């Protein structure tokens, strides 16, 4: 599947172009040859946000009424817009472009956990509401030049170890199953025993960017907080080939 295109539109929701600009980006993404689609989803926290808000003013009463009634409306060029909330969008995006209005990190993390997302256009509220998401993905920011992705983990040994872990576990799970949690525990204890550590927030964001579901990334971050916070180096005597595994990570490989 083609990687989603991510766009941040830092326009105040009261501005006249606050919906028009995101709709333009969404249509452009929907029409790209690599992943053409006729489906755009307007995602908000609740259906009530379609009523008596700046979003309703941008949509207009007729379109807002149709979306509240779970009807799709045409954006032109064969592209249809429908509305969803975090409660109704449970089983993936179905190869759609998502416009996240009133976006903040919670709703953006929800999108990170969905399958079938071809693109995300985020209109943050408050204005700094998408900071963690922006750091994770380095989206295109409306009105700004493109930037290179931020390197989330500065320690290549940790990154190699976690990449090896990513290949061992089932990334489709929303949480770490017992066996996967054991693999994660071993990896982190080897790294801690060899003197490595990293901010758990960066580990969490790195995992999501590498394809982990947000819930599983949470589990990994909690383990990292516990293990990297140990006062004494943990014993590795019960693990299979910990020194060999560490040597591979240190030498630039990510083998298990």
mmCIF file of C-alpha atoms in Angstrom:
data_model
loop_
_atom_site.group_PDB
_atom_site.id
_atom_site.type_symbol
_atom_site.label_atom_id
_atom_site.label_comp_id
_atom_site.label_asym_id
_atom_site.label_seq_id
_atom_site.Cartn_x
_atom_site.Cartn_y
_atom_site.Cartn_z
ATOM 1 C CA UNK A 1 0.000 0.000 0.000
ATOM 2 C CA UNK A 2 1.232 3.507 -0.842
ATOM 3 C CA UNK A 3 2.258 5.529 2.220
ATOM 4 C CA UNK A 4 -0.355 8.101 3.263
ATOM 5 C CA UNK A 5 0.239 11.744 2.440
ATOM 6 C CA UNK A 6 -0.026 13.909 5.552
ATOM 7 C CA UNK A 7 -0.792 17.628 5.513
ATOM 8 C CA UNK A 8 -1.081 20.101 8.373
ATOM 9 C CA UNK A 9 -3.204 23.199 7.751
ATOM 10 C CA UNK A 10 -2.551 25.592 10.670
ATOM 11 C CA UNK A 11 -5.420 27.962 9.878
ATOM 12 C CA UNK A 12 -7.687 29.293 12.601
ATOM 13 C CA UNK A 13 -11.018 27.495 12.327
ATOM 14 C CA UNK A 14 -12.840 30.841 12.139
ATOM 15 C CA UNK A 15 -11.014 31.929 8.984
ATOM 16 C CA UNK A 16 -13.008 31.763 5.719
ATOM 17 C CA UNK A 17 -10.542 29.325 4.102
ATOM 18 C CA UNK A 18 -10.372 26.968 7.122
ATOM 19 C CA UNK A 19 -12.321 24.244 5.294
ATOM 20 C CA UNK A 20 -11.761 25.195 1.670
ATOM 21 C CA UNK A 21 -7.983 24.736 1.843
ATOM 22 C CA UNK A 22 -8.189 21.278 3.479
ATOM 23 C CA UNK A 23 -10.822 20.194 0.955
ATOM 24 C CA UNK A 24 -8.464 21.223 -1.833
ATOM 25 C CA UNK A 25 -5.656 19.122 -0.381
ATOM 26 C CA UNK A 26 -8.001 16.168 0.157
ATOM 27 C CA UNK A 27 -9.183 16.237 -3.462
ATOM 28 C CA UNK A 28 -5.611 16.458 -4.739
ATOM 29 C CA UNK A 29 -4.596 13.433 -2.664
ATOM 30 C CA UNK A 30 -7.710 11.517 -3.735
ATOM 31 C CA UNK A 31 -6.880 12.115 -7.399
ATOM 32 C CA UNK A 32 -3.228 11.060 -7.349
ATOM 33 C CA UNK A 33 -2.525 8.169 -9.661
ATOM 34 C CA UNK A 34 -0.762 6.032 -7.044
ATOM 35 C CA UNK A 35 -3.879 5.638 -4.891
ATOM 36 C CA UNK A 36 -6.905 7.133 -6.608
ATOM 37 C CA UNK A 37 -10.111 7.144 -4.566
ATOM 38 C CA UNK A 38 -13.532 8.741 -4.628
ATOM 39 C CA UNK A 39 -13.918 8.773 -0.831
ATOM 40 C CA UNK A 40 -13.111 11.603 1.583
ATOM 41 C CA UNK A 41 -14.030 11.405 5.275
ATOM 42 C CA UNK A 42 -14.623 14.463 7.436
ATOM 43 C CA UNK A 43 -13.662 13.243 10.909
ATOM 44 C CA UNK A 44 -14.639 15.051 14.096
ATOM 45 C CA UNK A 45 -14.802 14.016 17.727
ATOM 46 C CA UNK A 46 -18.601 14.132 17.817
ATOM 47 C CA UNK A 47 -21.486 14.621 15.390
ATOM 48 C CA UNK A 48 -22.493 17.670 17.411
ATOM 49 C CA UNK A 49 -19.483 19.490 15.969
ATOM 50 C CA UNK A 50 -21.368 19.671 12.674
ATOM 51 C CA UNK A 51 -23.934 21.910 14.354
ATOM 52 C CA UNK A 52 -23.635 25.468 15.657
ATOM 53 C CA UNK A 53 -19.858 25.618 15.158
ATOM 54 C CA UNK A 54 -17.443 27.274 12.778
ATOM 55 C CA UNK A 55 -17.446 23.993 10.846
ATOM 56 C CA UNK A 56 -21.189 24.260 10.222
ATOM 57 C CA UNK A 57 -20.697 27.786 8.903
ATOM 58 C CA UNK A 58 -18.021 26.565 6.497
ATOM 59 C CA UNK A 59 -20.116 23.631 5.310
ATOM 60 C CA UNK A 60 -23.359 25.534 4.990
ATOM 61 C CA UNK A 61 -26.661 24.493 6.526
ATOM 62 C CA UNK A 62 -27.706 22.164 3.711
ATOM 63 C CA UNK A 63 -24.431 20.193 3.576
ATOM 64 C CA UNK A 64 -24.189 20.069 7.358
ATOM 65 C CA UNK A 65 -27.731 18.687 7.575
ATOM 66 C CA UNK A 66 -26.932 15.991 4.990
ATOM 67 C CA UNK A 67 -23.763 14.914 6.814
ATOM 68 C CA UNK A 68 -25.601 14.788 10.149
ATOM 69 C CA UNK A 69 -28.097 12.456 8.454
ATOM 70 C CA UNK A 70 -25.211 10.185 7.392
ATOM 71 C CA UNK A 71 -25.566 11.137 3.736
ATOM 72 C CA UNK A 72 -22.609 11.694 1.423
ATOM 73 C CA UNK A 73 -22.218 14.942 -0.495
ATOM 74 C CA UNK A 74 -20.365 15.567 -3.738
ATOM 75 C CA UNK A 75 -17.084 17.464 -3.828
ATOM 76 C CA UNK A 76 -17.073 17.383 -7.622
ATOM 77 C CA UNK A 77 -15.004 15.244 -9.985
ATOM 78 C CA UNK A 78 -16.757 12.134 -8.709
ATOM 79 C CA UNK A 79 -15.401 12.523 -5.158
ATOM 80 C CA UNK A 80 -17.819 12.092 -2.273
ATOM 81 C CA UNK A 81 -17.547 13.425 1.281
ATOM 82 C CA UNK A 82 -19.046 11.688 4.298
ATOM 83 C CA UNK A 83 -18.830 12.349 8.014
ATOM 84 C CA UNK A 84 -17.496 10.023 10.709
ATOM 85 C CA UNK A 85 -16.565 10.278 14.382
ATOM 86 C CA UNK A 86 -14.125 8.323 16.502
ATOM 87 C CA UNK A 87 -17.076 6.207 17.634
ATOM 88 C CA UNK A 88 -18.360 5.335 14.168
ATOM 89 C CA UNK A 89 -15.083 4.856 12.289
ATOM 90 C CA UNK A 90 -14.131 1.544 13.866
ATOM 91 C CA UNK A 91 -13.141 -0.807 11.087
ATOM 92 C CA UNK A 92 -10.649 1.122 8.995
ATOM 93 C CA UNK A 93 -10.945 4.011 6.586
ATOM 94 C CA UNK A 94 -11.726 1.914 3.513
ATOM 95 C CA UNK A 95 -9.114 3.540 1.264
ATOM 96 C CA UNK A 96 -10.181 7.096 1.997
ATOM 97 C CA UNK A 97 -8.605 10.475 2.569
ATOM 98 C CA UNK A 98 -9.376 11.816 6.043
ATOM 99 C CA UNK A 99 -9.882 15.465 6.931
ATOM 100 C CA UNK A 100 -9.456 15.788 10.701
ATOM 101 C CA UNK A 101 -11.190 19.005 11.778
ATOM 102 C CA UNK A 102 -10.589 20.330 15.292
ATOM 103 C CA UNK A 103 -7.654 17.920 15.321
ATOM 104 C CA UNK A 104 -5.468 17.240 18.322
ATOM 105 C CA UNK A 105 -3.105 14.421 19.141
ATOM 106 C CA UNK A 106 -5.774 12.044 20.454
ATOM 107 C CA UNK A 107 -7.811 12.017 17.255
ATOM 108 C CA UNK A 108 -4.656 11.976 15.131
ATOM 109 C CA UNK A 109 -3.345 8.951 17.014
ATOM 110 C CA UNK A 110 -6.711 7.312 16.399
ATOM 111 C CA UNK A 111 -6.134 7.857 12.668
ATOM 112 C CA UNK A 112 -2.613 6.433 12.989
ATOM 113 C CA UNK A 113 -4.187 3.178 14.147
ATOM 114 C CA UNK A 114 -6.585 2.876 11.198
ATOM 115 C CA UNK A 115 -6.032 0.793 8.084
ATOM 116 C CA UNK A 116 -6.923 2.007 4.604
ATOM 117 C CA UNK A 117 -5.861 5.650 5.088
ATOM 118 C CA UNK A 118 -4.582 7.195 1.850
ATOM 119 C CA UNK A 119 -4.048 10.667 3.233
ATOM 120 C CA UNK A 120 -4.617 12.854 6.295
ATOM 121 C CA UNK A 121 -5.339 16.574 6.271
ATOM 122 C CA UNK A 122 -5.312 17.967 9.819
ATOM 123 C CA UNK A 123 -6.753 21.310 10.920
ATOM 124 C CA UNK A 124 -5.509 21.599 14.509
ATOM 125 C CA UNK A 125 -7.439 23.007 17.418
ATOM 126 C CA UNK A 126 -5.971 24.471 19.496
ATOM 127 C CA UNK A 127 -3.256 25.698 17.182
ATOM 128 C CA UNK A 128 -0.584 23.620 18.923
ATOM 129 C CA UNK A 129 -2.859 20.593 19.196
ATOM 130 C CA UNK A 130 -0.999 18.501 16.625
ATOM 131 C CA UNK A 131 2.556 18.957 17.904
ATOM 132 C CA UNK A 132 3.286 15.302 18.723
ATOM 133 C CA UNK A 133 1.755 14.130 15.437
ATOM 134 C CA UNK A 134 3.741 16.720 13.490
ATOM 135 C CA UNK A 135 7.004 15.674 15.129
ATOM 136 C CA UNK A 136 6.231 12.022 14.405
ATOM 137 C CA UNK A 137 5.398 12.415 10.717
ATOM 138 C CA UNK A 138 6.842 15.770 9.551
ATOM 139 C CA UNK A 139 3.747 16.468 7.435
ATOM 140 C CA UNK A 140 3.637 19.032 4.679
ATOM 141 C CA UNK A 141 2.635 22.288 6.369
ATOM 142 C CA UNK A 142 0.394 24.545 4.333
ATOM 143 C CA UNK A 143 2.287 27.635 3.256
ATOM 144 C CA UNK A 144 5.707 26.256 4.154
ATOM 145 C CA UNK A 145 8.500 24.497 2.292
ATOM 146 C CA UNK A 146 8.799 20.734 2.681
ATOM 147 C CA UNK A 147 11.097 19.522 5.470
ATOM 148 C CA UNK A 148 13.077 16.341 5.986
ATOM 149 C CA UNK A 149 11.590 13.905 8.533
ATOM 150 C CA UNK A 150 12.767 14.339 12.111
ATOM 151 C CA UNK A 151 15.005 11.571 13.439
ATOM 152 C CA UNK A 152 13.108 10.388 16.475
ATOM 153 C CA UNK A 153 15.807 8.141 17.970
ATOM 154 C CA UNK A 154 19.305 9.585 18.125
ATOM 155 C CA UNK A 155 20.868 6.301 19.269
ATOM 156 C CA UNK A 156 21.286 3.945 16.267
ATOM 157 C CA UNK A 157 21.804 0.922 18.524
ATOM 158 C CA UNK A 158 18.386 1.411 20.100
ATOM 159 C CA UNK A 159 16.846 1.921 16.672
ATOM 160 C CA UNK A 160 18.438 -1.264 15.311
ATOM 161 C CA UNK A 161 17.296 -3.231 18.347
ATOM 162 C CA UNK A 162 13.738 -1.990 18.031
ATOM 163 C CA UNK A 163 13.707 -2.710 14.298
ATOM 164 C CA UNK A 164 14.692 -6.280 15.070
ATOM 165 C CA UNK A 165 11.868 -6.392 17.600
ATOM 166 C CA UNK A 166 9.412 -5.029 15.022
ATOM 167 C CA UNK A 167 10.170 -7.970 12.741
ATOM 168 C CA UNK A 168 9.545 -10.484 15.531
ATOM 169 C CA UNK A 169 6.133 -9.316 16.694
ATOM 170 C CA UNK A 170 2.718 -9.094 15.053
ATOM 171 C CA UNK A 171 2.260 -5.423 14.179
ATOM 172 C CA UNK A 172 -1.433 -5.949 13.457
ATOM 173 C CA UNK A 173 -2.236 -6.273 17.154
ATOM 174 C CA UNK A 174 -3.574 -3.275 19.040
ATOM 175 C CA UNK A 175 -1.607 -4.281 22.125
ATOM 176 C CA UNK A 176 1.416 -6.412 22.913
ATOM 177 C CA UNK A 177 0.405 -10.034 23.326
ATOM 178 C CA UNK A 178 2.277 -11.950 26.076
ATOM 179 C CA UNK A 179 4.885 -13.469 23.727
ATOM 180 C CA UNK A 180 5.461 -10.146 21.949
ATOM 181 C CA UNK A 181 5.737 -8.412 25.317
ATOM 182 C CA UNK A 182 8.407 -10.925 26.308
ATOM 183 C CA UNK A 183 10.398 -10.132 23.159
ATOM 184 C CA UNK A 184 10.078 -6.407 23.889
ATOM 185 C CA UNK A 185 11.140 -6.912 27.499
ATOM 186 C CA UNK A 186 14.261 -8.836 26.414
ATOM 187 C CA UNK A 187 15.213 -6.226 23.813
ATOM 188 C CA UNK A 188 14.877 -3.336 26.232
ATOM 189 C CA UNK A 189 16.735 -5.150 29.020
ATOM 190 C CA UNK A 190 19.641 -5.923 26.704
ATOM 191 C CA UNK A 191 19.805 -2.258 25.707
ATOM 192 C CA UNK A 192 19.591 -1.093 29.337
ATOM 193 C CA UNK A 193 22.266 -3.574 30.440
ATOM 194 C CA UNK A 194 24.577 -2.174 27.764
ATOM 195 C CA UNK A 195 24.044 1.379 28.940
ATOM 196 C CA UNK A 196 21.464 2.640 26.436
ATOM 197 C CA UNK A 197 18.389 4.721 27.107
ATOM 198 C CA UNK A 198 15.999 7.035 25.253
ATOM 199 C CA UNK A 199 12.962 9.201 26.041
ATOM 200 C CA UNK A 200 9.945 6.932 26.123
ATOM 201 C CA UNK A 201 7.836 9.432 24.183
ATOM 202 C CA UNK A 202 10.296 9.225 21.299
ATOM 203 C CA UNK A 203 10.222 5.421 21.442
ATOM 204 C CA UNK A 204 6.442 5.499 21.296
ATOM 205 C CA UNK A 205 6.348 7.870 18.312
ATOM 206 C CA UNK A 206 9.063 5.873 16.558
ATOM 207 C CA UNK A 207 7.048 2.685 16.976
ATOM 208 C CA UNK A 208 3.896 4.250 15.538
ATOM 209 C CA UNK A 209 5.866 5.605 12.603
ATOM 210 C CA UNK A 210 7.258 2.102 12.027
ATOM 211 C CA UNK A 211 3.780 0.614 11.775
ATOM 212 C CA UNK A 212 2.941 -0.304 15.375
ATOM 213 C CA UNK A 213 -0.645 0.278 16.465
ATOM 214 C CA UNK A 214 -0.855 3.121 19.015
ATOM 215 C CA UNK A 215 -1.943 0.748 21.804
ATOM 216 C CA UNK A 216 1.024 -1.553 21.229
ATOM 217 C CA UNK A 217 3.319 1.466 21.065
ATOM 218 C CA UNK A 218 1.894 2.520 24.453
ATOM 219 C CA UNK A 219 2.775 -0.891 25.857
ATOM 220 C CA UNK A 220 6.318 -0.593 24.498
ATOM 221 C CA UNK A 221 6.742 2.889 25.970
ATOM 222 C CA UNK A 222 5.547 1.720 29.396
ATOM 223 C CA UNK A 223 8.029 -1.156 29.324
ATOM 224 C CA UNK A 224 10.810 1.221 28.282
ATOM 225 C CA UNK A 225 9.960 3.604 31.116
ATOM 226 C CA UNK A 226 10.144 0.749 33.620
ATOM 227 C CA UNK A 227 13.306 -0.901 32.276
ATOM 228 C CA UNK A 228 15.295 2.223 31.398
ATOM 229 C CA UNK A 229 14.443 3.522 34.869
ATOM 230 C CA UNK A 230 16.059 0.561 36.663
ATOM 231 C CA UNK A 231 18.782 1.623 39.086
ATOM 232 C CA UNK A 232 20.887 -1.464 38.400
ATOM 233 C CA UNK A 233 21.715 -3.174 35.148
ATOM 234 C CA UNK A 234 19.394 -6.138 34.583
ATOM 235 C CA UNK A 235 20.711 -9.684 34.323
ATOM 236 C CA UNK A 236 20.785 -11.184 30.824
ATOM 237 C CA UNK A 237 21.641 -14.728 31.859
ATOM 238 C CA UNK A 238 18.208 -16.141 30.985
ATOM 239 C CA UNK A 239 18.160 -14.696 27.455
ATOM 240 C CA UNK A 240 19.260 -16.397 24.243
ATOM 241 C CA UNK A 241 22.516 -14.924 22.850
ATOM 242 C CA UNK A 242 22.105 -11.412 24.289
ATOM 243 C CA UNK A 243 25.677 -10.426 23.491
ATOM 244 C CA UNK A 244 25.435 -11.624 19.910
ATOM 245 C CA UNK A 245 22.169 -9.792 19.388
ATOM 246 C CA UNK A 246 23.595 -6.627 20.873
ATOM 247 C CA UNK A 247 26.729 -6.902 18.716
ATOM 248 C CA UNK A 248 24.595 -7.068 15.580
ATOM 249 C CA UNK A 249 22.653 -3.978 16.611
ATOM 250 C CA UNK A 250 25.850 -2.126 17.482
ATOM 251 C CA UNK A 251 27.512 -3.053 14.202
ATOM 252 C CA UNK A 252 24.718 -1.468 12.196
ATOM 253 C CA UNK A 253 22.460 -4.447 11.723
ATOM 254 C CA UNK A 254 18.973 -5.055 13.026
ATOM 255 C CA UNK A 255 19.053 -8.827 13.049
ATOM 256 C CA UNK A 256 17.443 -10.848 15.786
#
